[in-house]
Structure formats: structure tokens, C-alpha cells
Amino acid sequence: MSASEAFMRWRYRLIPDHVVGEILSKNWIDNAIPIIFLGVAVAIFSTILPGVMTTGSLAILARVLGEYLFIAMGMTLVLKAGGIDLSVGSNFALCNFGALYLVNALGLPLIVVIPAVLFLGGLVGAVNGFLVGYLRLRAFLTTLVTLILVRAIVELLSLKYSVAASYSTTPVPQWDFLGAADILGVPFSLVVAGVVAVATHILMTRMRFGWHLSAVGGSRRSAFNIGLPVKRIVAQTYIFSGVFTAAGALFYASRLGSTSGTVGVGLEIIILTAAVLGGNSLGGGRGSVAKTVIGTMIVVLVSNALIRMGLRTGASELVLGSIMLGAVAIDVKWMKNRLKVLNKAYVSPTFLSLPPNPETREGSGSVYEVNNKLGDVGVIGKGELDGPEDVILDEDDNLYCGSRHGDVVRFFAPDYTRHEVYAHIGGHPLGMAFNSDQELVVCVGGMGLYKITRDREVVKLSDETNRSLLSVIDDSRMRIADDLDIAPDGRIFFSEATIRYNTSEWMLDAIEARGNGRLICYDPRDGSSRTVLSNLKFPNGICMTDDGESFLFAQTWDCSITRYWYDGPKKGRREKIIPDLPGYPDNINRASDGHFWCGLVGMRSPTFDLALRMPQYRKRMVYRVAADEWMYPNMNFGCLIKFDIDGNILEVLWDREGAKHPSLTSIREHKGKLYLGGLFNDRIGVYDIPGADPTWTGIKHYWGGKKDG
């Protein structure tokens, strides 16, 4: 290895540029910005005001935080639906006055006061919801008018009833408890706000209303076209906002007992700043409770610090308004340019140096020399299939294959002219294998590992595995479950080709050439899945060996086949038995003579091999060239190889003219014939193997012919 090659290997192993793309694609920036703001705010104000982070100061901040959180969560629901509520300050003042009047003037118990005040706040929200949701008035102007009207009502009530509402001749301990009590040192208002925040998070992320809310905020026209009750959903968000505002007002009234005319003045600016600064979008469709909590913490801290600094009247509003303006500008600019940044950061090529490419030219004398043995193969289902990536046969000689339409198709023996949809899964079925109960186990692209029972019931086995301990992103979900085989004890070992790309963009993984793939073991005894090997270059075909302790697997971009011991004295050891294939290996399956078949889905080219050693060249290609003109590996011509357990090539089959099966992804030997599948083909090929055992079947060889389990 040259010094430059060693440096390239070191540089691209220690500095994984693709992490940047993963962070951006997973919305980490949206979450990181408010956290950074919070950290900066704490650092600045702790320096300027040394006492701002003391226990006593934090206790006061915690009570204010609990009250503001209620209002901010209501605002978040409104914003996510694409609306805005400027009336929260006036509504807050009205509910504060109403709570004090009911307790002090009328002496009503809390069991009456609390629902009455919540109803009052919800009533104001219902008025907004009716005007904005059902009458389709402009949210900004409508809630601005509501702000003015409700504020006028509060002032009229204060003139006549403020004295009665401010004082009580009979103490109400339960009322004082709301504003002054602690639970394990945490203010009661903040505890209740936390519980409500969790419930709101569940509502927004795990329940139908939350999903509908995202759809309405993303595009009201599209939401209406798919049948969602857009008007009702929008109206409901304003009712939620009113009720949540009333809840915050209840705790505020209990804590301070003030009917001052300044209550709630400017509160809409504070709450909007909290919601937007946390990362909730003013444009609708994006928002979360977690972001709201962070934004509210920032605003409460900044507001308290500005008061302690003794700024003049209006200065605090000026600072908060400036912060909100900056947050809106960042939000708008980020959303506008996010895809541009992603395109430049997500695809992150690395250095890969393949062994010399073996010769394949006709007449070269190479073991891979081109021939035309597949030139006259038979054809099954021509024009009736779309992407039969893998094929398999049962003990009755019926043939099964996948389809890009999400079906498993069964062709009936003996002539395979009649077929049916055996089961509809939904994703593209890739690798397939029969277990000992004659159930078909399938790797489904984009979905995970499934099985089809003998009653044709589709059962999900696994769609996630354990998260990597040091992974920057959550890599537990499966993206492209590819091929599988089943150990004698029932454990299912299968490959996930890449954790970075979906089934529609898997070729981008070739441009990166990183170790994005892994092998996973599913244990049916306890239903668990765990990653066995990681950092593999598009792991693909898997095939058990006869020793019951190891299996073979292919790495497509690495152009190699490796043996891995999953059990026995060599457990955990792996060995490349073929390190230098002339093409990109796909599925591996057993042969009747104890050896193995493997399909090469495409052939290496000197140009792409050179490009793999030039990551900066591929990165510039991604940045500057249109995606449909990027350089990809050759996937329109391949061959079939037969090899032994030591990696010796025994036979090679080509379709020289490229007319029958130019690209091969899978091979099954069954009763003296080879059945050929191809991800890009519209047919299944049939090749008669000279001198093969006409009675040998893979399923009988492996499971001993256990038809009934």
C-alpha cells in the first residue's frame, strides 16, 4: 500500500463526513439551534448577573415557566395548523380576572372554579376557531380584533368588580396551594405543565388528531382533498389554545392574585417568541412540544434577566421582538435553503481501493472468461413480472418470486404458465427462504423481515435492531433488508444493505462506497433482533454452509465474498474467500454438488474503479453535476459463478449477447435446473445444468423434506 493510499484510508475512516448529512437529514439542526440559544443565554446572563442562576431565582423562574408553558403549548397547536393566535394575552387577563372573581367575590370551591375558568378560555378560543376555521377569516387580523375586544371587556369588568375580585374575607387553602405548593421541590404549576406537555406530545405525535394537524398545516388544500375536516381541525386548535391559556391564568391568579390592568399585556409577543425561537414554524406543518419547552425556557430566562438589569419601559419588548425577528429569519432562510445544503452534505464519498480487476475477455484464458452458456435459457413469466430479485421453489416444485408492486407471485408447476399473487406485502420482496415449517420468510425492501404462513397470512418478524452504541444517529430502524438464510436452529441471518439510503436511492450507496451495511440475526425463540456485523459495503447474499457454524455473505461494492463463523470454536471470525471478483456479487445459494452459486448483478469497469479511489472527484460530481448524469457502477450486464467453500471458481455462465439475462441477482438450483432472477428483469430464466442431480432440491437437502414441520 502506497503512502498516499494509506493516508486516504486514514482520512476517510477517522473523519466521517457523512455524519453531517445524517444530522441535517434527521432535523438535528432544527433541534440544535434552540438548544444552542439556551446555552448561550445561560452563559451570557450568568456572567452579567451572577445571581440569576441561584436556587431562589430558579424557583421563581420555574413558576413562571409552568404558567407560560401552558399558553405556549396552545400556541404551538395553532401554529402547526398554519394559524396564529394574538388574543392569548387578553384571554389570559380575562381568565385571570374570572378566576379571582369566582374565588374571592363569590367564594366558589375550586371544583367549580377550575372548569368554569377553562370553559371561559375555551369559549374565547371557540370564537376565534369559528371565525378563522369555519368562516375562513384571516387568522392574524381576526385574533388581533379579538385581542382588542377581550381587552376592552377585561377593562370594563375591572372598573366595576376589581375590588371584589382582589380581596377575600374567607381564606381558601386549596386556592393558595395552586400557586405556592411544591412537589419534591418542583413548583406544582410546573409539574402539571409537564404532565400536560407529555399528553400534548402524545396527542401530536401518536394520535390521529396530531397526524391530521400536520397534514392541515403542511397544505390545507391537500388535506381537504384527501377528506380531512380542515375547518373543524383548525377550529379545534384555537379551542385548545384558549383552554391552555386559561390553565396558565389559573396558576398565575393563584400565585399573585392581581387584577392589574397590565396583566397579559404584551404576552402574545412573549409566547410567539417562545414558540418560534424553539423551532416551531410560522408557516405551519412543523412543530413539537419539546421545541416549545426549550423556547419557553429561553424566553423566561431572558425576560427575567432583562427585568433584573433594570431596562427602561419598552426595552424588554424591543429585545424580545428582535429575538423573534431573528428566529423567524433563521427559520425562513433555513427552510428555503435546506435542500441545497442537504444535497451538498448528505452524499459523502469515501476512499475505496479494490484489488486488480480479473480479466474476463473471451480468449484470455481467465476463469471468468466470457461465454454464451446462458444465451438460450428458457423463460418464465416474460412481460408479466417486474423485478423478480429472488426466486425459490417449494417441495411441490411451485416457483415463488417477488414483484416491484409489493407482491409475492407463485407460478404453478410443472409448466409455470399459470400464476397467482400468493401474498401482497406492500414493499418489494427481495431475499426469500423457507423455514422448517415450510413458511416463506421474506426480506422486504423498506419494511424489514416478514414471513408468509402456509395460510398466506403475512406476519412481521422484525423491522428494527439494536441501536449502535456510538452511533450519532438512531440506526435501529431497517431500510433495505436484502437477503437471508436460516440456521439449523431456526435463527434467521439477513443483510441490511445500507442504513443510509432507501430502496429508491440505493445506488447512491455505491457513490459513497462506505461501510453503511450490516448483518442482523433474528431469533424466533424470543423475537429479538441484533446486529451481528456492521460497517459492511452493501452486504447482500447470505448462504449457510454445511458445517452449521458459518455462512457466506457477499459485499456488493467490495466485490468480495466472505465466510463468517456465527457459532462454534471460530465464533466471531471472518475470512474473505474471494476478495477480487470481476463484478458486483448479489445473492448466494447452494448447489447440488455441495458448492455454491452466486450472481454478479453488474461488472466492474476501470473508470468506476478509479473513481472509487478519488472521493473528492465523486464529491464534486455530486455537487456540480445533475443527478441523472452521475457516474454509477455498471448494472446492465453480469454473469453467474460457481465456487467452492475455499473460494475457487469452478464455473462461469454468461449471456454474451445480453438478450436473455444480462443482469443476475439470484440463482436457485432445483432438480437439475437453475432458476434465474434479476432485479431489473421482467422474466425468470431456466437453465438446464449438464450432469446435475435431477432429484436434488435445496429445501429437501437443508430441512430433510419436512413438509408438515
XYZ file of C-alpha atoms in Angstrom, residues 17-526:
510
model
C -18.202 13.424 6.510
C -21.489 11.594 6.047
C -22.343 12.288 9.693
C -23.050 15.896 8.690
C -25.603 14.756 6.149
C -27.228 12.420 8.635
C -27.535 15.222 11.183
C -29.121 17.552 8.666
C -31.468 14.925 7.286
C -32.723 13.975 10.747
C -33.780 17.563 11.614
C -30.990 17.854 14.156
C -30.366 21.440 13.099
C -33.974 22.330 13.898
C -33.486 20.935 17.408
C -29.892 22.081 17.886
C -30.498 25.791 17.222
C -32.820 26.400 20.216
C -30.573 24.310 22.462
C -27.596 26.430 21.385
C -29.616 29.588 22.039
C -30.496 28.324 25.507
C -26.883 27.538 26.293
C -25.723 30.948 25.053
C -28.438 32.716 27.058
C -27.483 30.881 30.246
C -23.790 31.633 29.720
C -24.314 35.339 28.970
C -26.752 36.153 31.755
C -24.875 34.056 34.316
C -21.856 36.250 33.584
C -23.692 39.568 33.563
C -25.982 38.750 36.507
C -24.196 36.338 38.875
C -27.310 35.725 40.982
C -29.622 34.850 38.118
C -28.983 31.115 38.393
C -29.281 30.801 42.168
C -31.774 28.428 43.761
C -34.170 31.191 44.786
C -34.121 32.813 41.363
C -34.649 29.496 39.619
C -37.620 28.717 41.892
C -39.349 31.904 40.751
C -38.457 31.210 37.129
C -39.860 27.688 37.426
C -43.278 29.000 38.496
C -43.370 31.490 35.633
C -42.170 28.767 33.275
C -45.035 26.492 34.266
C -47.600 29.238 33.587
C -46.088 30.242 30.252
C -45.743 26.637 29.123
C -49.487 26.152 29.080
C -50.004 29.130 26.789
C -47.033 28.238 24.561
C -48.327 24.687 24.039
C -51.675 26.059 22.920
C -49.891 28.441 20.555
C -47.870 25.532 19.163
C -51.033 23.671 18.183
C -52.358 26.768 16.428
C -49.068 27.408 14.627
C -48.767 23.817 13.475
C -52.156 24.090 11.787
C -50.932 27.162 9.945
C -52.670 29.753 12.139
C -51.729 32.324 14.752
C -53.405 33.487 17.968
C -52.706 37.071 19.025
C -55.502 37.071 21.592
C -53.722 34.934 24.191
C -52.683 37.966 26.291
C -56.219 39.350 26.524
C -57.684 35.895 27.074
C -55.122 35.336 29.825
C -56.188 38.568 31.527
C -59.880 37.666 31.217
C -59.379 34.197 32.726
C -57.190 35.650 35.489
C -59.929 38.115 36.401
C -62.632 35.458 36.152
C -60.750 33.071 38.449
C -60.163 35.767 41.086
C -63.774 36.923 40.986
C -65.164 33.386 41.329
C -62.889 32.622 44.283
C -62.787 35.937 46.134
C -66.109 37.582 45.350
C -68.371 34.544 45.010
C -66.447 32.141 47.276
C -66.967 29.186 44.938
C -64.990 25.976 45.512
C -62.182 25.002 43.151
C -64.206 22.107 41.800
C -66.414 24.761 40.220
C -63.826 27.477 39.590
C -61.347 25.406 37.589
C -63.778 24.016 34.963
C -65.549 27.402 34.776
C -62.319 29.266 34.002
C -61.210 26.596 31.497
C -64.617 26.918 29.842
C -64.241 30.704 29.709
C -60.849 30.443 27.990
C -62.156 27.762 25.652
C -65.111 29.995 24.776
C -62.815 32.765 23.593
C -60.859 30.164 21.634
C -64.096 28.832 20.148
C -64.976 32.307 18.877
C -61.565 32.515 17.191
C -61.952 28.995 15.871
C -65.383 29.704 14.381
C -64.225 32.898 12.697
C -60.899 31.530 11.415
C -61.810 27.877 10.868
C -65.385 27.901 9.629
C -65.744 31.434 8.230
C -62.157 31.302 6.899
C -61.239 34.812 8.043
C -57.604 35.858 8.230
C -56.095 34.494 11.452
C -53.821 37.476 12.067
C -56.499 40.140 11.686
C -59.213 38.093 13.391
C -57.224 37.338 16.541
C -55.936 40.929 16.584
C -59.551 42.135 16.720
C -60.326 39.529 19.393
C -57.353 40.801 21.389
C -58.807 44.325 21.344
C -62.355 43.249 22.148
C -61.429 40.921 25.007
C -59.047 43.507 26.463
C -61.889 46.027 26.424
C -64.124 43.556 28.273
C -61.421 42.999 30.907
C -61.046 46.742 31.459
C -64.809 47.215 31.806
C -65.022 44.398 34.339
C -62.053 45.739 36.253
C -63.644 49.155 36.629
C -66.708 47.671 38.284
C -65.542 44.498 40.052
C -61.786 44.775 40.623
C -62.086 45.437 44.376
C -64.411 42.465 44.933
C -62.171 40.243 42.841
C -58.971 41.286 44.624
C -59.856 40.549 48.229
C -61.432 37.637 50.060
C -62.710 37.585 53.609
C -62.539 33.807 53.771
C -59.158 32.117 53.139
C -59.181 29.287 50.612
C -56.185 26.992 51.308
C -56.724 24.934 48.165
C -56.557 28.095 46.066
C -53.284 29.152 47.658
C -51.937 25.633 47.065
C -52.173 26.073 43.289
C -49.784 28.985 43.204
C -47.452 28.238 46.128
C -47.151 24.472 46.550
C -44.146 22.357 45.572
C -43.827 18.680 44.822
C -40.351 17.379 45.667
C -39.053 20.921 45.342
C -40.661 21.488 41.939
C -43.471 24.086 41.695
C -46.874 22.466 41.343
C -47.655 24.547 38.251
C -44.549 23.221 36.506
C -45.403 19.619 37.445
C -48.887 19.950 35.980
C -47.466 21.692 32.896
C -45.027 18.804 32.458
C -47.820 16.248 32.614
C -49.859 18.251 30.100
C -46.770 18.596 27.884
C -46.347 14.823 27.771
C -50.037 14.377 26.953
C -49.819 17.030 24.237
C -46.728 15.374 22.789
C -48.600 12.072 22.580
C -51.555 13.862 21.006
C -49.352 15.454 18.346
C -47.135 12.502 17.521
C -49.038 9.313 18.316
C -52.703 10.091 17.742
C -54.841 10.729 14.702
C -55.518 14.366 15.587
C -51.782 15.127 15.583
C -51.268 13.496 12.194
C -54.223 15.397 10.793
C -52.804 18.582 12.310
C -49.508 18.119 10.469
C -51.349 17.487 7.214
C -53.512 20.598 7.575
C -50.513 22.761 8.480
C -48.460 21.386 5.607
C -51.112 22.002 2.952
C -54.728 22.764 3.711
C -55.791 22.176 0.130
C -54.163 18.736 0.027
C -55.619 17.872 3.433
C -59.083 18.858 2.192
C -58.636 16.842 -0.999
C -57.891 13.653 0.944
C -61.025 14.121 3.019
C -59.802 15.689 6.264
C -62.222 18.043 8.079
C -59.908 21.041 7.750
C -62.333 23.637 9.165
C -63.035 21.577 12.261
C -59.363 20.825 12.891
C -58.390 24.497 12.633
C -61.227 25.489 14.963
C -60.174 22.846 17.492
C -56.640 24.256 17.701
C -57.988 27.629 18.816
C -60.171 25.954 21.426
C -57.093 24.117 22.718
C -55.217 27.419 22.796
C -57.999 29.053 24.807
C -58.192 26.218 27.338
C -54.404 26.076 27.767
C -54.292 29.858 28.232
C -56.954 29.570 30.913
C -54.899 26.899 32.698
C -51.884 29.206 32.805
C -54.093 32.045 34.046
C -55.400 29.876 36.907
C -51.915 29.316 38.310
C -50.988 32.964 37.760
C -54.106 34.194 39.562
C -53.467 31.849 42.477
C -49.828 32.929 42.761
C -50.199 36.733 42.515
C -53.914 37.498 42.922
C -53.581 40.649 40.817
C -56.312 42.289 38.742
C -53.982 44.992 37.451
C -54.699 46.388 34.010
C -51.215 45.321 32.859
C -51.905 41.591 33.274
C -51.364 39.845 29.965
C -50.220 42.989 28.139
C -47.600 42.010 25.568
C -47.944 38.344 26.490
C -48.667 37.394 22.871
C -45.201 38.651 21.888
C -43.553 36.604 24.637
C -45.434 33.422 23.729
C -44.902 33.821 19.986
C -41.203 34.390 20.619
C -41.057 31.247 22.770
C -42.806 29.127 20.142
C -40.808 30.410 17.161
C -37.476 30.507 18.972
C -37.982 26.868 19.888
C -38.163 25.975 16.193
C -41.903 25.889 15.525
C -42.635 27.255 12.083
C -44.889 30.259 11.475
C -45.705 28.696 8.128
C -47.395 25.674 9.705
C -46.775 21.950 9.454
C -43.727 21.860 11.728
C -43.699 21.995 15.493
C -43.253 19.955 18.625
C -43.766 20.229 22.359
C -40.061 19.714 23.024
C -39.193 22.731 20.894
C -41.837 24.758 22.689
C -40.414 23.824 26.104
C -36.912 24.886 25.072
C -38.148 28.137 23.550
C -40.191 28.962 26.633
C -37.205 28.345 28.894
C -35.148 30.771 26.807
C -37.812 33.479 26.859
C -38.446 33.172 30.606
C -34.719 33.376 31.305
C -34.228 36.380 29.012
C -37.317 38.211 30.349
C -36.225 37.747 33.951
C -32.688 38.855 33.161
C -33.912 41.981 31.370
C -36.053 42.922 34.379
C -33.119 42.403 36.764
C -30.972 44.594 34.518
C -33.448 47.450 35.096
C -34.062 48.340 31.478
C -36.496 51.139 30.716
C -40.106 50.572 29.745
C -40.333 49.093 26.279
C -36.747 47.857 26.206
C -37.717 44.289 27.145
C -40.326 44.156 24.388
C -37.756 45.527 21.957
C -35.264 42.789 22.838
C -37.862 40.008 22.678
C -39.206 41.349 19.390
C -35.690 41.411 17.958
C -35.103 37.830 19.114
C -38.359 36.711 17.483
C -37.448 38.508 14.265
C -34.088 36.752 14.200
C -35.702 33.373 14.885
C -38.217 33.888 12.067
C -35.442 34.915 9.669
C -33.418 31.812 10.519
C -36.484 29.611 10.127
C -37.417 31.053 6.738
C -33.879 31.015 5.356
C -33.159 27.510 6.645
C -36.318 26.021 5.179
C -35.667 27.744 1.868
C -32.086 26.537 1.531
C -32.199 23.268 3.450
C -32.404 21.004 0.409
C -29.430 22.772 -1.153
C -27.383 22.144 1.973
C -28.537 18.523 2.143
C -27.551 17.889 -1.462
C -24.059 19.094 -0.669
C -23.652 17.320 2.656
C -25.620 14.103 2.598
C -23.850 12.124 -0.135
C -20.354 11.767 1.285
C -17.972 9.595 -0.773
C -15.041 7.853 0.837
C -11.875 6.154 -0.372
C -12.099 2.564 -1.603
C -9.292 0.699 -3.349
C -10.369 -2.599 -4.920
C -7.962 -5.383 -5.862
C -6.965 -5.590 -9.546
C -9.888 -6.442 -11.800
C -9.620 -10.034 -13.115
C -9.635 -10.471 -16.877
C -12.935 -11.519 -18.458
C -12.289 -11.135 -22.186
C -13.074 -14.055 -24.444
C -9.896 -15.957 -25.262
C -7.992 -14.589 -22.264
C -7.821 -17.963 -20.530
C -9.194 -16.460 -17.309
C -11.556 -18.457 -15.102
C -14.012 -15.627 -15.692
C -13.713 -15.763 -19.472
C -16.873 -14.700 -21.313
C -19.007 -17.481 -22.863
C -22.578 -17.782 -24.060
C -23.912 -20.629 -21.903
C -26.935 -18.561 -20.878
C -27.669 -17.471 -24.418
C -30.525 -19.922 -24.946
C -32.059 -20.244 -21.476
C -35.783 -20.816 -21.102
C -38.072 -18.056 -19.913
C -40.890 -17.962 -17.339
C -43.389 -15.122 -16.987
C -41.858 -12.850 -19.620
C -43.573 -9.454 -19.538
C -45.704 -10.441 -16.549
C -43.131 -9.685 -13.864
C -41.369 -6.561 -12.672
C -38.167 -7.036 -10.738
C -38.111 -10.686 -9.558
C -34.991 -10.098 -7.454
C -35.043 -13.541 -5.844
C -36.711 -16.838 -6.754
C -37.344 -20.001 -4.735
C -39.178 -23.306 -5.193
C -41.150 -25.386 -2.706
C -41.340 -29.194 -2.398
C -44.185 -29.289 -4.922
C -41.933 -27.543 -7.473
C -44.011 -24.345 -7.420
C -41.916 -21.265 -8.020
C -42.118 -18.053 -5.961
C -40.693 -14.638 -6.748
C -41.139 -11.032 -5.739
C -42.509 -8.107 -7.703
C -41.826 -4.421 -7.540
C -45.560 -3.944 -6.957
C -45.261 -5.437 -3.460
C -46.482 -8.959 -4.305
C -45.087 -12.432 -3.871
C -46.095 -14.278 -7.062
C -46.447 -18.063 -7.291
C -46.033 -19.942 -10.590
C -47.553 -23.403 -10.622
C -45.605 -26.490 -11.651
C -44.952 -28.220 -13.919
C -45.067 -25.786 -16.875
C -45.175 -22.488 -14.916
C -47.630 -20.889 -17.324
C -50.244 -20.266 -14.643
C -49.551 -17.910 -11.769
C -51.248 -16.040 -8.939
C -50.495 -13.436 -6.312
C -49.520 -15.642 -3.397
C -49.456 -12.740 -0.918
C -49.419 -8.968 -1.023
C -46.868 -7.479 1.357
C -46.616 -3.886 0.176
C -42.853 -3.483 -0.185
C -40.553 -5.032 -2.776
C -39.799 -8.654 -1.743
C -36.073 -9.282 -2.068
C -34.416 -12.325 -0.461
C -36.583 -15.396 0.318
C -36.154 -18.686 2.174
C -38.393 -21.472 3.515
C -38.148 -22.287 7.204
C -38.580 -25.762 8.681
C -42.364 -25.252 8.858
C -42.499 -24.527 5.131
C -43.319 -20.877 5.787
C -41.848 -18.381 3.351
C -39.569 -15.862 5.077
C -39.001 -12.692 3.071
C -36.755 -9.647 3.278
C -38.876 -6.699 2.173
C -37.160 -3.540 0.985
C -38.138 -0.560 3.116
C -40.125 -2.690 5.587
C -37.956 -5.345 7.240
C -38.219 -9.089 7.787
C -41.579 -10.826 7.231
C -42.949 -14.313 6.856
C -45.910 -15.725 4.974
C -47.589 -18.627 6.735
C -48.975 -21.631 4.906
C -52.380 -19.968 5.272
C -50.957 -16.956 3.386
C -51.043 -14.689 6.416
C -48.354 -12.003 6.283
C -46.583 -11.651 9.656
C -43.979 -9.050 10.539
C -40.972 -10.585 12.266
C -38.717 -7.572 12.703
C -38.258 -4.055 11.408
C -35.611 -2.817 13.836
C -32.474 -3.937 15.602
C -30.371 -2.698 18.491
C -29.024 0.808 18.123
C -25.266 1.101 17.715
C -23.663 2.216 20.957
C -21.583 5.045 19.459
C -23.895 5.960 16.576
C -24.590 9.659 16.071
C -27.983 8.815 14.582
C -30.643 6.302 15.539
C -29.794 3.387 13.252
C -32.194 0.904 14.813
C -34.775 1.059 12.005
C -34.245 -1.108 8.928
C -34.151 0.438 5.474
C -33.198 -2.252 2.959
C -33.455 -5.785 4.325
C -31.896 -7.624 1.397
C -31.173 -11.353 1.560
C -31.365 -14.068 4.203
C -30.755 -17.642 5.136
C -31.868 -19.690 8.121
C -29.564 -21.517 10.524
C -30.398 -25.126 11.507
C -31.607 -23.917 14.921
C -34.106 -21.518 13.302
C -32.202 -18.271 13.700
C -32.533 -16.028 10.658
C -29.454 -14.188 9.457
C -30.146 -11.445 6.961
C -28.389 -8.494 5.414
C -29.362 -4.859 5.506
C -27.621 -3.380 2.506
C -27.423 0.193 3.790
C -28.639 2.188 6.771
C -28.333 5.482 4.871
C -30.496 5.132 1.780
C -33.964 3.920 0.893
C -34.907 1.407 -1.787
C -35.470 4.123 -4.387
C -31.961 5.562 -3.994
C -29.801 2.560 -3.145
C -27.353 3.291 -5.960
C -26.190 6.385 -4.084
C -24.579 3.989 -1.634
C -22.254 2.927 -4.456
C -21.100 6.523 -4.918
C -20.297 6.744 -1.211
C -18.690 3.260 -1.051
C -18.824 3.412 2.750
C -19.435 0.660 5.225
C -23.105 1.539 5.596
C -24.427 -2.029 5.681
C -24.781 -4.688 8.363
C -25.807 -8.264 9.056
C -28.623 -8.893 11.521
C -29.742 -12.006 13.388
C -33.412 -12.548 14.208
C -34.102 -15.176 16.852
C -37.684 -16.545 16.608
C -37.414 -18.029 20.096
C -37.692 -14.618 21.763
